[in-house]
GROMACS .gro file of C-alpha atoms in nm:
model
  437
    1UNK     CA    1  11.270  -3.662   7.408
    2UNK     CA    2  11.045  -3.971   7.416
    3UNK     CA    3  11.143  -4.080   7.106
    4UNK     CA    4  11.513  -4.087   7.211
    5UNK     CA    5  11.402  -4.274   7.538
    6UNK     CA    6  11.195  -4.526   7.330
    7UNK     CA    7  11.489  -4.590   7.090
    8UNK     CA    8  11.766  -4.641   7.328
    9UNK     CA    9  11.834  -5.030   7.259
   10UNK     CA   10  11.811  -4.963   6.916
   11UNK     CA   11  12.063  -4.689   6.940
   12UNK     CA   12  12.285  -4.907   7.184
   13UNK     CA   13  12.274  -5.183   6.912
   14UNK     CA   14  12.374  -4.965   6.628
   15UNK     CA   15  12.671  -4.827   6.851
   16UNK     CA   16  12.794  -5.197   6.934
   17UNK     CA   17  12.776  -5.269   6.563
   18UNK     CA   18  12.976  -4.955   6.480
   19UNK     CA   19  13.229  -5.082   6.687
   20UNK     CA   20  13.142  -4.824   6.919
   21UNK     CA   21  13.362  -4.950   7.224
   22UNK     CA   22  13.646  -4.895   7.448
   23UNK     CA   23  13.926  -5.154   7.598
   24UNK     CA   24  14.060  -5.209   7.934
   25UNK     CA   25  14.404  -5.364   8.022
   26UNK     CA   26  14.352  -5.562   8.347
   27UNK     CA   27  14.578  -5.810   8.495
   28UNK     CA   28  14.778  -5.814   8.165
   29UNK     CA   29  14.417  -5.913   7.983
   30UNK     CA   30  14.249  -5.687   7.757
   31UNK     CA   31  13.879  -5.689   7.784
   32UNK     CA   32  13.685  -5.480   7.516
   33UNK     CA   33  13.342  -5.375   7.646
   34UNK     CA   34  13.058  -5.121   7.502
   35UNK     CA   35  13.007  -4.747   7.637
   36UNK     CA   36  12.643  -4.732   7.723
   37UNK     CA   37  12.467  -4.447   7.565
   38UNK     CA   38  12.205  -4.262   7.757
   39UNK     CA   39  11.945  -4.061   7.494
   40UNK     CA   40  11.885  -3.796   7.766
   41UNK     CA   41  12.110  -3.515   7.681
   42UNK     CA   42  12.295  -3.259   7.864
   43UNK     CA   43  12.171  -2.929   7.728
   44UNK     CA   44  12.391  -2.602   7.778
   45UNK     CA   45  12.223  -2.286   7.711
   46UNK     CA   46  12.387  -2.050   7.430
   47UNK     CA   47  12.484  -1.790   7.697
   48UNK     CA   48  12.597  -2.064   7.953
   49UNK     CA   49  12.807  -2.201   7.643
   50UNK     CA   50  12.955  -1.869   7.544
   51UNK     CA   51  13.058  -1.811   7.921
   52UNK     CA   52  13.264  -2.168   7.908
   53UNK     CA   53  13.411  -2.089   7.586
   54UNK     CA   54  13.543  -1.773   7.672
   55UNK     CA   55  13.722  -1.924   7.984
   56UNK     CA   56  13.849  -2.233   7.810
   57UNK     CA   57  14.003  -2.047   7.519
   58UNK     CA   58  14.181  -1.865   7.784
   59UNK     CA   59  14.295  -2.142   7.960
   60UNK     CA   60  14.423  -2.360   7.698
   61UNK     CA   61  14.589  -2.044   7.555
   62UNK     CA   62  14.794  -1.987   7.899
   63UNK     CA   63  14.885  -2.356   7.872
   64UNK     CA   64  15.034  -2.324   7.518
   65UNK     CA   65  15.231  -2.031   7.650
   66UNK     CA   66  15.326  -2.240   7.960
   67UNK     CA   67  15.478  -2.513   7.744
   68UNK     CA   68  15.627  -2.288   7.507
   69UNK     CA   69  15.823  -2.131   7.772
   70UNK     CA   70  15.936  -2.454   7.996
   71UNK     CA   71  16.070  -2.630   7.678
   72UNK     CA   72  16.264  -2.277   7.602
   73UNK     CA   73  16.343  -1.959   7.849
   74UNK     CA   74  16.164  -2.087   8.157
   75UNK     CA   75  16.109  -1.785   8.252
   76UNK     CA   76  15.797  -1.901   8.500
   77UNK     CA   77  16.036  -2.070   8.649
   78UNK     CA   78  16.327  -1.801   8.710
   79UNK     CA   79  16.012  -1.571   8.808
   80UNK     CA   80  15.964  -1.803   9.108
   81UNK     CA   81  15.565  -1.856   8.996
   82UNK     CA   82  15.613  -2.248   8.998
   83UNK     CA   83  15.934  -2.422   9.206
   84UNK     CA   84  16.182  -2.564   8.946
   85UNK     CA   85  16.181  -2.861   9.155
   86UNK     CA   86  15.812  -2.915   9.109
   87UNK     CA   87  15.833  -2.914   8.728
   88UNK     CA   88  16.138  -3.097   8.660
   89UNK     CA   89  16.013  -3.396   8.881
   90UNK     CA   90  15.708  -3.430   8.748
   91UNK     CA   91  15.681  -3.773   8.501
   92UNK     CA   92  15.525  -3.601   8.244
   93UNK     CA   93  15.859  -3.334   8.173
   94UNK     CA   94  16.057  -3.525   7.919
   95UNK     CA   95  16.415  -3.373   7.872
   96UNK     CA   96  16.420  -3.456   7.511
   97UNK     CA   97  16.176  -3.199   7.412
   98UNK     CA   98  16.357  -2.914   7.522
   99UNK     CA   99  16.481  -2.659   7.276
  100UNK     CA  100  16.232  -2.785   7.036
  101UNK     CA  101  15.969  -2.563   6.873
  102UNK     CA  102  15.706  -2.695   6.703
  103UNK     CA  103  15.493  -2.569   6.382
  104UNK     CA  104  15.316  -2.259   6.442
  105UNK     CA  105  15.431  -2.285   6.818
  106UNK     CA  106  15.133  -2.471   6.928
  107UNK     CA  107  15.186  -2.746   7.182
  108UNK     CA  108  14.805  -2.849   7.245
  109UNK     CA  109  14.626  -2.881   6.935
  110UNK     CA  110  14.367  -3.089   7.061
  111UNK     CA  111  14.262  -3.044   7.457
  112UNK     CA  112  14.054  -3.230   7.668
  113UNK     CA  113  13.918  -3.001   7.923
  114UNK     CA  114  13.713  -3.147   8.237
  115UNK     CA  115  13.468  -2.975   8.414
  116UNK     CA  116  13.196  -3.016   8.645
  117UNK     CA  117  12.915  -2.805   8.785
  118UNK     CA  118  12.822  -2.761   9.121
  119UNK     CA  119  12.470  -2.747   9.273
  120UNK     CA  120  12.458  -2.385   9.277
  121UNK     CA  121  12.548  -2.347   8.910
  122UNK     CA  122  12.936  -2.259   8.920
  123UNK     CA  123  13.150  -2.447   8.693
  124UNK     CA  124  13.485  -2.572   8.800
  125UNK     CA  125  13.786  -2.765   8.582
  126UNK     CA  126  13.879  -3.085   8.713
  127UNK     CA  127  14.158  -3.170   8.470
  128UNK     CA  128  14.371  -3.043   8.212
  129UNK     CA  129  14.436  -3.346   7.934
  130UNK     CA  130  14.689  -3.216   7.702
  131UNK     CA  131  14.850  -3.549   7.553
  132UNK     CA  132  14.631  -3.779   7.381
  133UNK     CA  133  14.265  -3.710   7.520
  134UNK     CA  134  13.988  -3.899   7.355
  135UNK     CA  135  13.601  -3.911   7.379
  136UNK     CA  136  13.481  -3.703   7.038
  137UNK     CA  137  13.376  -3.951   6.841
  138UNK     CA  138  13.150  -4.074   7.123
  139UNK     CA  139  12.910  -3.773   7.092
  140UNK     CA  140  12.971  -3.751   6.729
  141UNK     CA  141  12.839  -4.090   6.643
  142UNK     CA  142  12.558  -4.043   6.898
  143UNK     CA  143  12.439  -3.766   6.763
  144UNK     CA  144  12.421  -3.893   6.404
  145UNK     CA  145  12.204  -4.196   6.539
  146UNK     CA  146  11.993  -4.032   6.743
  147UNK     CA  147  11.902  -3.777   6.448
  148UNK     CA  148  11.826  -4.089   6.257
  149UNK     CA  149  11.606  -4.158   6.513
  150UNK     CA  150  11.425  -3.939   6.600
  151UNK     CA  151  11.470  -3.620   6.361
  152UNK     CA  152  11.159  -3.432   6.471
  153UNK     CA  153  11.344  -3.356   6.815
  154UNK     CA  154  11.624  -3.191   6.655
  155UNK     CA  155  11.382  -3.044   6.433
  156UNK     CA  156  11.169  -2.878   6.728
  157UNK     CA  157  11.499  -2.815   6.933
  158UNK     CA  158  11.741  -2.536   6.823
  159UNK     CA  159  12.066  -2.735   6.903
  160UNK     CA  160  12.411  -2.638   6.725
  161UNK     CA  161  12.505  -2.908   6.481
  162UNK     CA  162  12.806  -3.067   6.627
  163UNK     CA  163  12.909  -3.269   6.298
  164UNK     CA  164  13.200  -2.977   6.262
  165UNK     CA  165  13.453  -3.151   6.482
  166UNK     CA  166  13.616  -3.334   6.182
  167UNK     CA  167  13.618  -3.017   6.011
  168UNK     CA  168  13.808  -2.858   6.321
  169UNK     CA  169  14.024  -3.111   6.351
  170UNK     CA  170  14.123  -3.137   5.936
  171UNK     CA  171  14.155  -2.718   5.985
  172UNK     CA  172  14.402  -2.826   6.280
  173UNK     CA  173  14.631  -3.053   6.135
  174UNK     CA  174  14.637  -2.864   5.785
  175UNK     CA  175  14.755  -2.510   5.973
  176UNK     CA  176  15.065  -2.714   6.120
  177UNK     CA  177  15.132  -2.929   5.820
  178UNK     CA  178  15.471  -2.906   5.678
  179UNK     CA  179  15.416  -3.061   5.385
  180UNK     CA  180  15.273  -3.403   5.273
  181UNK     CA  181  14.943  -3.571   5.401
  182UNK     CA  182  14.780  -3.557   5.758
  183UNK     CA  183  14.817  -3.921   5.926
  184UNK     CA  184  14.647  -4.047   6.235
  185UNK     CA  185  14.893  -4.262   6.369
  186UNK     CA  186  14.706  -4.588   6.576
  187UNK     CA  187  14.877  -4.826   6.828
  188UNK     CA  188  14.649  -5.079   6.636
  189UNK     CA  189  14.330  -5.286   6.740
  190UNK     CA  190  14.406  -5.355   7.058
  191UNK     CA  191  14.438  -5.007   7.193
  192UNK     CA  192  14.148  -4.871   7.435
  193UNK     CA  193  14.035  -4.612   7.157
  194UNK     CA  194  14.115  -4.795   6.863
  195UNK     CA  195  13.704  -4.689   6.722
  196UNK     CA  196  13.769  -4.313   6.765
  197UNK     CA  197  14.129  -4.350   6.583
  198UNK     CA  198  13.986  -4.465   6.308
  199UNK     CA  199  13.664  -4.304   6.294
  200UNK     CA  200  13.879  -3.963   6.318
  201UNK     CA  201  14.084  -4.064   6.051
  202UNK     CA  202  13.792  -4.129   5.799
  203UNK     CA  203  13.575  -3.827   5.901
  204UNK     CA  204  13.879  -3.610   5.867
  205UNK     CA  205  14.021  -3.725   5.533
  206UNK     CA  206  14.327  -3.849   5.710
  207UNK     CA  207  14.510  -4.161   5.656
  208UNK     CA  208  14.486  -4.372   5.951
  209UNK     CA  209  14.858  -4.565   5.974
  210UNK     CA  210  15.009  -4.843   6.166
  211UNK     CA  211  15.336  -4.796   6.330
  212UNK     CA  212  15.487  -5.015   6.064
  213UNK     CA  213  15.313  -4.797   5.774
  214UNK     CA  214  15.556  -4.518   5.852
  215UNK     CA  215  15.920  -4.484   5.849
  216UNK     CA  216  16.206  -4.211   5.815
  217UNK     CA  217  16.467  -4.171   5.534
  218UNK     CA  218  16.599  -3.840   5.449
  219UNK     CA  219  16.503  -3.667   5.787
  220UNK     CA  220  16.167  -3.701   5.611
  221UNK     CA  221  15.823  -3.922   5.726
  222UNK     CA  222  15.710  -4.119   5.478
  223UNK     CA  223  15.381  -4.313   5.491
  224UNK     CA  224  15.417  -4.683   5.294
  225UNK     CA  225  15.076  -4.760   5.073
  226UNK     CA  226  15.011  -5.123   5.007
  227UNK     CA  227  15.107  -5.098   4.696
  228UNK     CA  228  15.447  -5.054   4.747
  229UNK     CA  229  15.431  -4.662   4.706
  230UNK     CA  230  15.534  -4.392   4.917
  231UNK     CA  231  15.368  -4.041   5.051
  232UNK     CA  232  15.558  -3.795   5.256
  233UNK     CA  233  15.384  -3.710   5.614
  234UNK     CA  234  15.327  -3.336   5.700
  235UNK     CA  235  15.125  -3.420   6.020
  236UNK     CA  236  15.089  -3.685   6.240
  237UNK     CA  237  14.785  -3.674   6.491
  238UNK     CA  238  14.929  -3.970   6.705
  239UNK     CA  239  14.752  -4.164   6.957
  240UNK     CA  240  15.056  -4.296   7.112
  241UNK     CA  241  15.172  -4.207   7.453
  242UNK     CA  242  15.533  -3.996   7.474
  243UNK     CA  243  15.736  -4.342   7.574
  244UNK     CA  244  15.625  -4.536   7.331
  245UNK     CA  245  15.657  -4.287   7.033
  246UNK     CA  246  15.989  -4.337   6.903
  247UNK     CA  247  16.219  -4.626   7.031
  248UNK     CA  248  16.548  -4.409   6.948
  249UNK     CA  249  16.477  -4.162   7.222
  250UNK     CA  250  16.246  -4.273   7.450
  251UNK     CA  251  16.168  -4.650   7.551
  252UNK     CA  252  16.422  -4.860   7.316
  253UNK     CA  253  16.180  -5.174   7.401
  254UNK     CA  254  15.897  -5.016   7.209
  255UNK     CA  255  15.717  -5.214   6.936
  256UNK     CA  256  15.476  -4.957   6.854
  257UNK     CA  257  15.670  -4.648   6.808
  258UNK     CA  258  15.838  -4.509   6.445
  259UNK     CA  259  16.203  -4.496   6.448
  260UNK     CA  260  16.364  -4.168   6.397
  261UNK     CA  261  16.023  -3.978   6.391
  262UNK     CA  262  16.171  -3.771   6.692
  263UNK     CA  263  16.455  -3.645   6.460
  264UNK     CA  264  16.224  -3.555   6.171
  265UNK     CA  265  16.028  -3.340   6.445
  266UNK     CA  266  16.317  -3.150   6.565
  267UNK     CA  267  16.408  -3.073   6.239
  268UNK     CA  268  16.062  -2.935   6.173
  269UNK     CA  269  16.000  -3.155   5.880
  270UNK     CA  270  15.705  -3.285   6.045
  271UNK     CA  271  15.402  -3.176   6.310
  272UNK     CA  272  15.311  -3.438   6.579
  273UNK     CA  273  14.942  -3.331   6.701
  274UNK     CA  274  14.985  -3.338   7.010
  275UNK     CA  275  15.329  -3.211   7.095
  276UNK     CA  276  15.565  -3.466   7.290
  277UNK     CA  277  15.609  -3.297   7.664
  278UNK     CA  278  15.286  -3.217   7.740
  279UNK     CA  279  15.220  -3.416   7.978
  280UNK     CA  280  15.390  -3.236   8.226
  281UNK     CA  281  15.115  -2.952   8.187
  282UNK     CA  282  14.874  -3.276   8.255
  283UNK     CA  283  15.026  -3.358   8.578
  284UNK     CA  284  14.782  -3.285   8.855
  285UNK     CA  285  15.005  -3.079   9.067
  286UNK     CA  286  15.060  -2.852   8.750
  287UNK     CA  287  14.694  -2.813   8.757
  288UNK     CA  288  14.732  -2.641   9.081
  289UNK     CA  289  14.911  -2.304   8.895
  290UNK     CA  290  14.716  -2.291   8.576
  291UNK     CA  291  14.538  -1.977   8.730
  292UNK     CA  292  14.867  -1.798   8.815
  293UNK     CA  293  14.971  -1.904   8.459
  294UNK     CA  294  14.653  -1.700   8.295
  295UNK     CA  295  14.785  -1.426   8.492
  296UNK     CA  296  15.171  -1.431   8.424
  297UNK     CA  297  15.141  -1.518   8.076
  298UNK     CA  298  14.781  -1.323   7.957
  299UNK     CA  299  14.771  -1.035   8.240
  300UNK     CA  300  14.424  -1.178   8.286
  301UNK     CA  301  14.233  -1.310   8.559
  302UNK     CA  302  14.095  -1.668   8.507
  303UNK     CA  303  13.706  -1.702   8.404
  304UNK     CA  304  13.696  -2.057   8.504
  305UNK     CA  305  13.803  -2.158   8.837
  306UNK     CA  306  14.001  -2.477   8.951
  307UNK     CA  307  13.847  -2.719   9.233
  308UNK     CA  308  13.977  -2.594   9.589
  309UNK     CA  309  14.278  -2.768   9.588
  310UNK     CA  310  14.581  -2.827   9.807
  311UNK     CA  311  14.941  -2.916   9.756
  312UNK     CA  312  15.101  -3.168   9.946
  313UNK     CA  313  15.409  -3.053   9.860
  314UNK     CA  314  15.352  -2.721  10.074
  315UNK     CA  315  15.415  -2.736  10.423
  316UNK     CA  316  15.095  -2.532  10.492
  317UNK     CA  317  14.883  -2.735  10.262
  318UNK     CA  318  15.016  -3.069  10.378
  319UNK     CA  319  14.932  -2.985  10.705
  320UNK     CA  320  14.555  -2.896  10.619
  321UNK     CA  321  14.532  -3.219  10.404
  322UNK     CA  322  14.660  -3.427  10.719
  323UNK     CA  323  14.410  -3.243  10.947
  324UNK     CA  324  14.082  -3.248  10.718
  325UNK     CA  325  14.195  -3.545  10.518
  326UNK     CA  326  13.845  -3.731  10.622
  327UNK     CA  327  13.630  -3.500  10.406
  328UNK     CA  328  13.884  -3.442  10.116
  329UNK     CA  329  13.946  -3.643   9.798
  330UNK     CA  330  14.304  -3.727   9.705
  331UNK     CA  331  14.429  -3.752   9.385
  332UNK     CA  332  14.772  -3.966   9.262
  333UNK     CA  333  14.927  -3.685   9.065
  334UNK     CA  334  15.076  -3.956   8.823
  335UNK     CA  335  14.714  -4.163   8.767
  336UNK     CA  336  14.492  -4.115   8.508
  337UNK     CA  337  14.122  -4.266   8.408
  338UNK     CA  338  13.941  -4.221   8.749
  339UNK     CA  339  14.218  -4.438   8.915
  340UNK     CA  340  14.461  -4.346   9.224
  341UNK     CA  341  14.130  -4.127   9.328
  342UNK     CA  342  14.057  -4.193   9.692
  343UNK     CA  343  13.758  -3.994   9.932
  344UNK     CA  344  13.855  -3.946  10.275
  345UNK     CA  345  13.510  -4.000  10.378
  346UNK     CA  346  13.545  -4.365  10.265
  347UNK     CA  347  13.833  -4.541  10.437
  348UNK     CA  348  13.833  -4.658  10.767
  349UNK     CA  349  14.072  -4.547  11.044
  350UNK     CA  350  14.351  -4.744  10.978
  351UNK     CA  351  14.344  -4.651  10.591
  352UNK     CA  352  14.328  -4.292  10.686
  353UNK     CA  353  14.650  -4.333  10.906
  354UNK     CA  354  14.815  -4.545  10.611
  355UNK     CA  355  14.726  -4.250  10.350
  356UNK     CA  356  14.886  -3.980  10.578
  357UNK     CA  357  15.187  -4.191  10.582
  358UNK     CA  358  15.219  -4.237  10.241
  359UNK     CA  359  15.138  -3.817  10.205
  360UNK     CA  360  15.427  -3.714  10.444
  361UNK     CA  361  15.672  -3.949  10.267
  362UNK     CA  362  15.594  -3.845   9.892
  363UNK     CA  363  15.430  -3.537   9.906
  364UNK     CA  364  15.526  -3.425   9.554
  365UNK     CA  365  15.276  -3.732   9.445
  366UNK     CA  366  14.959  -3.625   9.566
  367UNK     CA  367  14.699  -3.332   9.580
  368UNK     CA  368  14.382  -3.301   9.773
  369UNK     CA  369  14.093  -3.094   9.709
  370UNK     CA  370  13.757  -3.032   9.861
  371UNK     CA  371  13.474  -3.225   9.760
  372UNK     CA  372  13.280  -3.060   9.479
  373UNK     CA  373  12.907  -3.196   9.512
  374UNK     CA  374  12.824  -3.129   9.141
  375UNK     CA  375  12.493  -3.162   8.961
  376UNK     CA  376  12.306  -3.467   8.897
  377UNK     CA  377  12.186  -3.556   8.550
  378UNK     CA  378  11.877  -3.788   8.511
  379UNK     CA  379  11.968  -4.095   8.321
  380UNK     CA  380  11.683  -4.384   8.177
  381UNK     CA  381  11.672  -4.659   8.391
  382UNK     CA  382  11.436  -4.961   8.290
  383UNK     CA  383  11.103  -4.755   8.265
  384UNK     CA  384  11.199  -4.432   8.468
  385UNK     CA  385  11.468  -4.213   8.492
  386UNK     CA  386  11.725  -4.188   8.814
  387UNK     CA  387  11.962  -3.895   8.899
  388UNK     CA  388  12.361  -3.954   8.853
  389UNK     CA  389  12.666  -3.781   8.877
  390UNK     CA  390  12.840  -3.634   8.549
  391UNK     CA  391  13.077  -3.426   8.436
  392UNK     CA  392  13.178  -3.248   8.070
  393UNK     CA  393  13.477  -3.325   7.839
  394UNK     CA  394  13.485  -3.029   7.665
  395UNK     CA  395  13.724  -3.054   7.328
  396UNK     CA  396  13.951  -2.711   7.277
  397UNK     CA  397  14.140  -2.690   6.931
  398UNK     CA  398  14.422  -2.459   6.851
  399UNK     CA  399  14.518  -2.393   6.470
  400UNK     CA  400  14.531  -2.057   6.322
  401UNK     CA  401  14.307  -1.987   6.643
  402UNK     CA  402  14.170  -2.146   6.910
  403UNK     CA  403  13.831  -2.298   6.936
  404UNK     CA  404  13.554  -2.459   7.161
  405UNK     CA  405  13.386  -2.715   6.982
  406UNK     CA  406  13.010  -2.653   7.044
  407UNK     CA  407  12.934  -3.024   7.189
  408UNK     CA  408  13.151  -3.251   7.415
  409UNK     CA  409  13.167  -3.575   7.555
  410UNK     CA  410  12.884  -3.563   7.924
  411UNK     CA  411  13.021  -3.892   8.133
  412UNK     CA  412  12.804  -4.037   8.391
  413UNK     CA  413  12.835  -4.266   8.686
  414UNK     CA  414  12.650  -4.583   8.650
  415UNK     CA  415  12.682  -4.603   9.010
  416UNK     CA  416  12.442  -4.406   9.266
  417UNK     CA  417  12.695  -4.378   9.529
  418UNK     CA  418  13.002  -4.277   9.320
  419UNK     CA  419  13.156  -3.950   9.210
  420UNK     CA  420  13.395  -4.127   8.923
  421UNK     CA  421  13.244  -4.109   8.576
  422UNK     CA  422  13.525  -4.266   8.382
  423UNK     CA  423  13.460  -4.511   8.131
  424UNK     CA  424  13.715  -4.733   8.282
  425UNK     CA  425  13.537  -4.716   8.608
  426UNK     CA  426  13.172  -4.858   8.461
  427UNK     CA  427  13.066  -4.537   8.350
  428UNK     CA  428  12.826  -4.416   8.041
  429UNK     CA  429  12.790  -4.123   7.831
  430UNK     CA  430  12.542  -3.895   7.696
  431UNK     CA  431  12.498  -3.632   7.390
  432UNK     CA  432  12.600  -3.257   7.480
  433UNK     CA  433  12.316  -3.042   7.320
  434UNK     CA  434  12.430  -2.636   7.277
  435UNK     CA  435  12.135  -2.450   7.229
  436UNK     CA  436  12.150  -2.208   6.957
  437UNK     CA  437  11.930  -1.965   7.105
   0.00000   0.00000   0.00000
């Protein structure tokens, strides 16, 4: 480990040279900054990973069942497991996707599931990210650089090799491919995760395409090469949000979409990874119901637990939230990236009253959770180490089967008083070591 710490500055310089950055739009301006890397890894034992793997596969399989059901027969709604109004008021629900069955009936091909470990060693799911979850590229390239900096560290520790993510991704794209090349569709250089788009395309052997590189003809999707030749596209790993994907179907003012791509998708002539409409399962309110989905679709008890969660939508829960707001964390269901998260203990009396009124006016907009005092991980700070809060984003890929990548993105807060670890909030990242035994 000492060698990794000694090389921390050099590794971060190389990450900067490779363009390992993320972008933030703020006040209509784009700012790009480094995603700071800490060399002390999170270490997960083989037995602990086996437990997580089983629970994550169960959860993602249930979520895929939910999405398939919701956009077709809606049995879960008819049987009263989830309130109808609750689903159809979700900003992530897309009526344009009703009746559309994606290739192999897979909706969430790449799921980013955020977990934290409490101090009693219990794991809790915080969020499900089923639209366009990002972050796999960071531990991939960090592992490559740390291997180069300190090969002896990896020779003396039985760490599962994480270089297979690109192969897993290619396998998923090939599984659903309808005939043609695999494409990673990026909105362009100024997207917050552009580095990841280009890196994953290169590593998986897919073509990195801008929206203007793709066009629809004869109900097929084509990639236009620079010399003018065209190639049919069978799978699009799209890194563009649903609402901007097709100006003929969603927002007409979108300049980063591909006109007509949804018609090709509806016809079964191209696979979209992940499927449009998954945002309804990302909804922090729908998160509350995932344990019910597992029981309903799989007839199994959930292996991994949600954080204790209350829905302001329900009167009994709303009453509890209002009475205990000063020690709960409140989340806006339509926000992401660490935004819209409010810790009641940090609010003044006037701000607490103001938030209570907003919850009363817009109960569907909020969930509240008990604050989990999750574990601290050591990070390098100058010549020493300090503890900081850290979460884990696990990547679960669904093709012929559902698999969990034996790695993950560990994010940590650089603020000693903060539980928010998102890169957009100034956090950093670590490698995640899964031990082989």
